[in-house]
Amino acid sequence: QLWPLCTDRNVLIDQMLQDTVDRSPSDTPVLYINRIAAKQHRDDPTIDPEQRKTVFNQILDEINKHTKPSTYNYRWAGQSSQWWECKFLQEGVIDQGGAFRDSLSEIAEELCPPSVDADVPLPLFIRSPNQSQDSSNVYRDGYIPNPSCDQFSKYFFVGQLMGGAFRSQETLVLSMPQFIWKHLVGEPVTWERDFVSVDSAELKLVDSIESMQQDNFEEMFEGALNFTTVLSNGDTVNLVPSGEERFVTYNDRLEYCELVKEVRIKESEKQINAIKEGLSQVVPSQVLSLMTWQELEEKVCGNPEISIETLKKSTRYDSELSENSPRVKVMWQALESFTNEERSRFLRFITGRRRLPVTIYIDASDTGPEALPTSATCSNALYLPSYTTVEQATQKLRYAAYNCVAIDTDMSPWEE
């Protein structure tokens, strides 16, 4: 646990990265990308059912056309200002680095769209179940590899791009839960601590079944629950042979729960391994094993600043409040003293998402200054008590951001 604090570790990481740098390709490939066609696909996926016109697939096809995989391994990414030159068709763009960075952003947004209303134009990643659970405010911005997608060469390419971002100053903002990042660095993953970042409702349901009294179990599940489970992509799979014909009894409920955990925690294992294989081609696996999952995420995705100015632009108020309301003023003054990580936690407390863009709504709470703020993540709403001092607001908002994120008592997992 103290290894991340060791200065020798950082020296060792830097040395291994330096020892494995390759020479940059002599010619930067020129890629012709039609973003207009990609947008048309996003607006109407039936136009391009095989997703050939997505920016991701256009870039992959162009790279494979112009380069040799043996030399184009991105280990030189930190030595090159851009990995390819983009010619955006019908846009008249001269790429001096900006178009290249735009293409990375386009790829990231196709893989993990930041907007909750946007379709996911590629089958490689799917929204985690937490995104659709209004009762959950844990990792609601997360995407996971699609358990039913067998395009492993494309997952390998995603891993390569992640490695390129790792070695350079570029970023590839992939909003994946800690469960995935831990796999990539080789940290142990557990059902209780990590799979909650994928499907918190399933975690609650399984844990409840394990601890349930027999009369409650029989009332709720007898003759209704069989030995199957639903994966994150909606597919139903058998936990045992002919599991759909075998009903779970109180006496074998623990066997059922262990099987659910085993299947769900491995549902995207092949896809994650393909990403890791591509990543390890660029960043030695020995380096990854020396890092925490948080460090890898920051190296790949960057540490997006959540500034007060940007937060204010993303905020709306109810009819009782405005930016000049006393409680709102002290809230903003309190948030000015927060670190970027604390603001990220504050944003997650309200929306379940750690990064902008997202619109938040501030409503006046009728509680006094001694009360904690409350939130409704399904509507991105913060109910703000009548704080009168910056000290009050700072203490209460910080406490809520750190301690109220994973607390959810609105409903039981089987209630609708």
Coordinates of C-alpha atoms in Angstrom, one line a residue:
Q1 CA 0.0 0.0 0.0
L2 CA 2.9 2.3 0.5
W3 CA 4.5 1.5 -2.8
P4 CA 2.8 4.4 -4.7
L5 CA 4.5 6.8 -2.3
C6 CA 8.0 5.4 -3.0
T7 CA 10.2 7.7 -5.0
D8 CA 12.2 4.7 -6.3
R9 CA 9.0 3.5 -7.9
N10 CA 8.7 6.6 -10.0
V11 CA 12.4 6.4 -11.1
L12 CA 11.9 2.8 -12.0
I13 CA 8.7 3.6 -14.1
D14 CA 10.5 6.4 -15.9
Q15 CA 13.5 4.2 -16.7
M16 CA 11.4 1.3 -18.0
L17 CA 9.4 3.7 -20.2
Q18 CA 12.6 5.3 -21.5
D19 CA 14.2 1.9 -22.2
T20 CA 11.2 0.8 -24.3
V21 CA 10.8 4.0 -26.5
D22 CA 10.8 3.3 -30.2
R23 CA 11.9 5.6 -33.0
S24 CA 9.0 7.6 -34.5
P25 CA 7.9 6.5 -38.0
S26 CA 9.7 8.4 -40.7
D27 CA 6.4 9.4 -42.3
T28 CA 3.3 10.6 -40.5
P29 CA 0.3 8.9 -42.1
V30 CA -2.3 11.2 -43.7
L31 CA -5.8 10.0 -42.9
Y32 CA -8.8 11.2 -44.8
I33 CA -11.8 11.3 -42.4
N34 CA -15.4 12.2 -43.2
R35 CA -16.8 13.6 -40.0
I36 CA -20.0 14.6 -41.8
A37 CA -20.7 10.9 -42.6
A38 CA -19.9 10.0 -39.0
K39 CA -22.4 12.6 -37.7
Q40 CA -25.1 11.3 -40.1
H41 CA -24.5 7.8 -38.6
R42 CA -24.8 9.1 -35.1
D43 CA -28.1 10.8 -36.0
D44 CA -29.5 7.8 -37.8
P45 CA -27.6 4.5 -37.3
T46 CA -29.6 2.7 -39.9
I47 CA -27.7 4.7 -42.6
D48 CA -24.5 2.8 -41.7
P49 CA -25.5 -0.4 -39.8
E50 CA -21.9 -1.7 -39.8
Q51 CA -20.5 1.5 -38.3
R52 CA -18.0 1.9 -41.1
K53 CA -18.4 5.7 -41.2
T54 CA -17.7 6.2 -37.5
V55 CA -14.5 8.2 -36.9
F56 CA -13.1 5.3 -35.0
N57 CA -13.5 2.8 -37.8
Q58 CA -12.4 5.3 -40.5
I59 CA -9.2 6.0 -38.6
L60 CA -8.5 2.4 -37.9
D61 CA -9.0 1.5 -41.6
E62 CA -6.8 4.4 -42.7
I63 CA -4.0 3.4 -40.3
N64 CA -4.1 -0.2 -41.4
K65 CA -3.9 1.0 -45.0
H66 CA -0.9 3.3 -44.6
T67 CA 1.2 1.7 -41.8
K68 CA 2.8 -1.6 -40.7
P69 CA 1.5 -2.8 -37.3
S70 CA 5.0 -3.9 -36.4
T71 CA 6.4 -0.3 -36.6
Y72 CA 3.2 1.5 -35.6
N73 CA 3.2 0.5 -32.0
Y74 CA 2.8 3.9 -30.3
R75 CA 5.8 3.5 -28.1
W76 CA 7.1 6.6 -29.8
A77 CA 3.9 8.6 -29.0
G78 CA 5.7 10.8 -26.5
Q79 CA 8.3 11.8 -29.1
S80 CA 5.8 12.9 -31.7
S81 CA 3.6 16.0 -31.7
Q82 CA 0.8 14.0 -33.5
W83 CA 0.4 10.4 -34.4
W84 CA -1.3 11.0 -37.7
E85 CA -2.4 14.0 -39.8
C86 CA -6.1 14.4 -40.3
K87 CA -7.7 15.6 -43.5
F88 CA -11.4 16.2 -42.6
L89 CA -13.2 15.9 -45.9
Q90 CA -15.3 18.9 -46.9
E91 CA -14.1 20.9 -43.9
G92 CA -11.0 22.7 -45.3
V93 CA -9.0 22.0 -42.1
I94 CA -5.1 22.1 -42.2
D95 CA -4.0 19.8 -39.4
Q96 CA -1.3 21.3 -37.3
G97 CA -2.2 19.2 -34.3
G98 CA -5.7 20.5 -33.7
A99 CA -7.4 18.2 -36.1
F100 CA -5.4 15.2 -34.7
R101 CA -6.6 16.1 -31.2
D102 CA -10.1 16.6 -32.5
S103 CA -10.0 13.1 -33.9
L104 CA -9.0 11.6 -30.5
S105 CA -11.9 13.5 -28.9
E106 CA -14.2 12.1 -31.6
I107 CA -13.0 8.6 -30.9
A108 CA -13.5 9.0 -27.2
E109 CA -17.0 10.4 -27.6
E110 CA -18.0 7.6 -30.0
L111 CA -16.7 5.0 -27.5
C112 CA -18.1 6.6 -24.3
P113 CA -20.5 9.5 -25.2
P114 CA -20.6 12.1 -22.5
S115 CA -24.2 13.0 -23.1
V116 CA -26.7 10.7 -21.4
D117 CA -29.2 11.3 -24.3
A118 CA -26.7 10.4 -27.1
D119 CA -26.8 7.0 -28.8
V120 CA -23.7 4.9 -28.5
P121 CA -22.5 4.7 -32.2
L122 CA -20.1 1.8 -31.7
P123 CA -20.8 -1.7 -30.2
L124 CA -17.5 -1.9 -28.3
F125 CA -18.8 -0.3 -25.1
I126 CA -22.2 -0.1 -23.4
R127 CA -23.5 2.1 -20.6
S128 CA -23.1 0.4 -17.3
P129 CA -26.3 -0.6 -15.6
N130 CA -25.7 2.2 -13.0
Q131 CA -26.4 4.7 -15.8
S132 CA -30.0 3.6 -16.0
Q133 CA -30.6 3.3 -12.3
D134 CA -32.2 6.5 -11.0
S135 CA -31.9 5.3 -7.5
S136 CA -28.1 5.0 -7.7
N137 CA -25.6 7.9 -7.6
V138 CA -22.5 5.7 -7.9
Y139 CA -20.5 5.9 -11.1
R140 CA -23.5 6.8 -13.3
D141 CA -21.2 8.0 -16.1
G142 CA -19.5 4.7 -16.5
Y143 CA -19.1 2.5 -19.7
I144 CA -18.0 -1.1 -19.8
P145 CA -16.8 -3.3 -22.6
N146 CA -19.8 -5.0 -24.3
P147 CA -19.9 -8.7 -23.1
S148 CA -21.4 -9.8 -26.5
C149 CA -18.9 -7.9 -28.7
D150 CA -16.2 -10.1 -30.3
Q151 CA -14.4 -7.4 -32.2
F152 CA -11.2 -8.1 -30.2
S153 CA -8.8 -6.4 -32.7
K154 CA -10.7 -3.2 -32.1
Y155 CA -10.4 -3.5 -28.4
F156 CA -6.7 -4.1 -29.0
F157 CA -6.6 -0.8 -30.9
V158 CA -8.4 1.0 -28.0
G159 CA -5.7 -0.3 -25.7
Q160 CA -3.0 1.0 -28.1
L161 CA -4.6 4.4 -28.1
M162 CA -4.7 4.4 -24.3
G163 CA -1.0 3.5 -24.3
G164 CA -0.3 6.4 -26.7
A165 CA -2.1 8.8 -24.4
F166 CA -0.1 7.4 -21.4
R167 CA 3.2 8.0 -23.1
S168 CA 2.3 11.5 -24.4
Q169 CA 0.5 14.7 -23.4
E170 CA -2.6 13.6 -25.2
T171 CA -5.8 12.4 -23.5
L172 CA -8.4 9.8 -24.4
V173 CA -11.3 10.4 -22.0
L174 CA -12.8 7.0 -21.5
S175 CA -15.3 7.0 -18.7
M176 CA -14.9 3.6 -17.3
P177 CA -15.5 2.5 -13.7
Q178 CA -12.8 1.5 -11.3
F179 CA -13.7 -2.1 -11.9
I180 CA -12.2 -1.9 -15.4
W181 CA -9.2 0.2 -14.5
K182 CA -8.2 -2.2 -11.7
H183 CA -8.3 -5.1 -14.2
L184 CA -5.9 -3.1 -16.5
V185 CA -3.3 -2.6 -13.8
G186 CA -3.7 -6.0 -12.3
E187 CA -5.2 -4.9 -9.0
P188 CA -7.4 -7.5 -7.3
V189 CA -11.1 -6.8 -7.9
T190 CA -13.9 -7.8 -5.5
W191 CA -17.7 -7.9 -5.8
E192 CA -18.3 -5.7 -2.8
R193 CA -15.8 -2.9 -3.4
D194 CA -15.5 -2.9 -7.2
F195 CA -18.5 -4.3 -9.0
V196 CA -20.6 -1.8 -7.3
S197 CA -19.1 0.7 -9.8
V198 CA -20.8 -1.3 -12.6
D199 CA -24.1 -2.5 -11.2
S200 CA -24.9 -1.3 -7.7
A201 CA -28.5 -2.6 -7.9
E202 CA -27.4 -6.2 -8.6
L203 CA -25.0 -5.9 -5.7
K204 CA -27.8 -4.9 -3.3
L205 CA -30.1 -7.6 -4.6
V206 CA -27.6 -10.4 -4.2
D207 CA -26.5 -9.2 -0.8
S208 CA -30.2 -9.0 0.3
I209 CA -30.9 -12.5 -0.9
E210 CA -27.9 -13.8 1.0
S211 CA -29.1 -12.2 4.3
M212 CA -32.8 -12.7 3.8
Q213 CA -35.0 -14.6 6.2
Q214 CA -36.7 -17.7 4.8
D215 CA -40.3 -16.4 5.0
N216 CA -39.3 -13.2 3.2
F217 CA -37.4 -15.1 0.6
E218 CA -40.3 -17.5 -0.1
E219 CA -42.8 -14.7 -0.3
M220 CA -40.7 -12.7 -2.8
F221 CA -38.9 -15.3 -4.9
E222 CA -40.3 -18.8 -4.5
G223 CA -41.2 -20.1 -8.0
A224 CA -40.1 -16.9 -9.6
L225 CA -36.3 -16.8 -9.4
N226 CA -34.4 -19.3 -11.5
F227 CA -30.7 -20.1 -12.0
T228 CA -30.1 -17.4 -14.7
T229 CA -28.7 -13.9 -14.5
V230 CA -28.9 -10.9 -16.8
L231 CA -25.6 -9.4 -18.0
S232 CA -24.9 -5.7 -18.4
N233 CA -25.9 -5.9 -22.0
G234 CA -29.3 -7.4 -21.3
D235 CA -28.5 -11.0 -22.3
T236 CA -29.8 -13.7 -20.0
V237 CA -27.4 -16.6 -19.4
N238 CA -27.8 -19.8 -17.5
L239 CA -25.8 -20.2 -14.3
V240 CA -26.0 -24.0 -14.5
P241 CA -27.1 -26.3 -17.3
S242 CA -30.8 -25.8 -18.0
G243 CA -30.7 -23.0 -15.4
E244 CA -33.9 -21.5 -16.7
E245 CA -35.8 -24.7 -15.6
R246 CA -34.3 -24.8 -12.1
F247 CA -35.9 -22.5 -9.5
V248 CA -33.9 -21.1 -6.6
T249 CA -34.9 -22.3 -3.1
Y250 CA -34.0 -20.8 0.2
N251 CA -31.6 -23.6 0.9
D252 CA -29.6 -23.1 -2.4
R253 CA -29.9 -19.3 -2.6
L254 CA -26.2 -19.0 -1.5
E255 CA -25.1 -21.2 -4.4
Y256 CA -27.2 -19.0 -6.7
C257 CA -25.6 -15.8 -5.3
E258 CA -22.1 -17.1 -5.7
L259 CA -22.8 -18.1 -9.3
V260 CA -24.2 -14.7 -10.1
K261 CA -21.1 -13.0 -8.7
E262 CA -18.8 -15.3 -10.6
V263 CA -20.6 -14.8 -13.9
R264 CA -21.2 -11.1 -13.6
I265 CA -17.6 -10.2 -12.5
K266 CA -16.2 -12.1 -15.5
E267 CA -18.8 -11.0 -18.1
S268 CA -16.4 -8.6 -20.0
E269 CA -13.2 -10.5 -19.2
K270 CA -12.3 -11.3 -22.8
Q271 CA -12.8 -7.8 -23.9
I272 CA -10.9 -6.3 -21.0
N273 CA -8.0 -8.7 -21.8
A274 CA -7.9 -7.5 -25.4
I275 CA -7.7 -3.9 -24.3
K276 CA -5.0 -4.8 -21.8
E277 CA -3.0 -6.6 -24.5
G278 CA -3.1 -3.5 -26.7
L279 CA -2.2 -1.3 -23.8
S280 CA 0.7 -3.6 -22.8
Q281 CA 2.2 -3.4 -26.3
V282 CA 2.7 0.3 -25.7
V283 CA 3.2 0.5 -22.0
P284 CA 5.2 -2.5 -20.5
S285 CA 3.0 -4.6 -18.2
Q286 CA 5.7 -4.2 -15.5
V287 CA 5.0 -0.5 -15.5
L288 CA 1.3 -1.0 -15.2
S289 CA 1.8 -3.4 -12.3
L290 CA 3.7 -0.6 -10.4
M291 CA 0.8 1.8 -10.8
T292 CA -2.6 2.3 -9.0
W293 CA -5.7 2.2 -11.1
Q294 CA -6.3 5.9 -10.3
E295 CA -2.8 6.8 -11.7
L296 CA -3.5 4.9 -14.9
E297 CA -6.9 6.6 -15.4
E298 CA -5.3 10.0 -14.9
K299 CA -2.4 9.2 -17.3
V300 CA -4.9 8.2 -20.0
C301 CA -7.8 10.5 -19.4
G302 CA -6.2 13.5 -17.8
N303 CA -7.5 15.3 -14.8
P304 CA -10.2 17.5 -16.2
E305 CA -10.5 20.7 -14.3
I306 CA -13.9 21.5 -12.8
S307 CA -13.6 25.3 -12.5
I308 CA -16.1 27.5 -10.7
E309 CA -16.7 29.4 -13.9
T310 CA -17.7 26.3 -15.8
L311 CA -19.8 25.0 -12.9
K312 CA -21.7 28.3 -12.8
K313 CA -22.4 28.1 -16.6
S314 CA -23.8 24.6 -16.1
T315 CA -26.1 25.6 -13.2
R316 CA -29.8 26.4 -13.2
Y317 CA -31.8 27.7 -10.3
D318 CA -35.4 27.3 -9.2
S319 CA -37.8 30.2 -8.9
E320 CA -36.8 30.9 -5.3
L321 CA -33.1 31.3 -6.0
S322 CA -30.7 33.1 -8.2
E323 CA -26.9 33.5 -8.4
N324 CA -27.3 36.5 -6.0
S325 CA -29.3 34.6 -3.3
P326 CA -27.3 34.7 0.0
R327 CA -27.2 30.9 0.3
V328 CA -26.1 30.5 -3.3
K329 CA -23.3 33.1 -2.8
V330 CA -21.9 31.2 0.2
M331 CA -22.1 28.0 -1.7
W332 CA -20.0 29.3 -4.5
Q333 CA -17.5 30.8 -2.0
A334 CA -17.3 27.5 -0.3
L335 CA -16.7 25.6 -3.6
E336 CA -13.9 28.0 -4.5
S337 CA -11.9 26.6 -1.6
F338 CA -12.4 23.0 -2.8
T339 CA -9.7 21.1 -4.7
N340 CA -10.5 19.8 -8.2
E341 CA -11.0 16.3 -6.7
E342 CA -13.5 17.7 -4.1
R343 CA -15.4 19.5 -6.8
S344 CA -15.5 16.2 -8.7
R345 CA -16.9 14.5 -5.7
F346 CA -19.4 17.3 -5.2
L347 CA -20.5 16.9 -8.8
R348 CA -20.9 13.2 -8.3
F349 CA -23.0 13.8 -5.2
I350 CA -25.5 15.7 -7.3
T351 CA -25.4 13.9 -10.6
G352 CA -23.6 10.6 -10.2
R353 CA -21.1 11.8 -12.8
R354 CA -17.6 13.0 -12.1
R355 CA -17.0 15.1 -15.1
L356 CA -18.6 17.9 -17.1
P357 CA -20.5 18.6 -19.2
V358 CA -23.7 18.1 -17.3
T359 CA -26.4 20.6 -16.2
I360 CA -27.1 20.8 -12.5
Y361 CA -30.2 22.3 -10.8
I362 CA -30.1 24.1 -7.5
D363 CA -33.4 24.1 -5.5
A364 CA -34.0 25.8 -2.2
S365 CA -34.4 23.4 0.7
D366 CA -36.6 24.5 3.6
T367 CA -34.1 23.1 6.1
G368 CA -31.9 25.2 8.3
P369 CA -28.1 25.9 8.2
E370 CA -27.4 22.9 10.4
A371 CA -28.8 20.4 7.9
L372 CA -26.8 18.5 5.2
P373 CA -27.6 19.2 1.6
T374 CA -29.5 16.5 -0.2
S375 CA -29.6 15.5 -3.9
A376 CA -31.7 13.7 -6.5
T377 CA -29.3 12.2 -9.0
C378 CA -32.1 11.2 -11.4
S379 CA -32.8 14.9 -12.0
N380 CA -29.3 16.3 -11.2
A381 CA -30.8 18.4 -8.4
L382 CA -29.1 19.8 -5.3
Y383 CA -31.4 20.8 -2.4
L384 CA -29.5 23.6 -0.7
P385 CA -30.2 24.5 2.9
S386 CA -30.2 28.1 4.0
Y387 CA -26.5 28.3 4.9
T388 CA -25.6 31.8 6.2
T389 CA -21.8 31.5 6.4
V390 CA -19.1 30.2 4.1
E391 CA -17.8 28.0 7.0
Q392 CA -21.2 26.3 7.3
A393 CA -21.5 25.7 3.6
T394 CA -17.9 24.4 3.3
Q395 CA -18.3 21.9 6.1
K396 CA -21.7 20.6 5.0
L397 CA -20.9 20.4 1.3
R398 CA -17.6 18.7 1.8
Y399 CA -19.0 16.2 4.2
A400 CA -21.8 15.3 1.8
A401 CA -19.4 15.0 -1.1
Y402 CA -17.2 12.5 0.7
N403 CA -19.7 10.6 2.8
C404 CA -23.1 10.6 1.1
V405 CA -22.1 9.4 -2.4
A406 CA -22.8 5.7 -1.9
I407 CA -25.7 6.0 0.5
D408 CA -29.0 5.1 -1.1
T409 CA -32.1 4.3 0.9
D410 CA -34.8 5.4 -1.6
M411 CA -35.9 2.0 -2.6
S412 CA -35.2 -1.7 -2.4
P413 CA -33.7 -3.3 -5.5
W414 CA -37.0 -5.2 -6.2
E415 CA -39.2 -2.2 -5.7
E416 CA -40.6 -0.4 -8.8

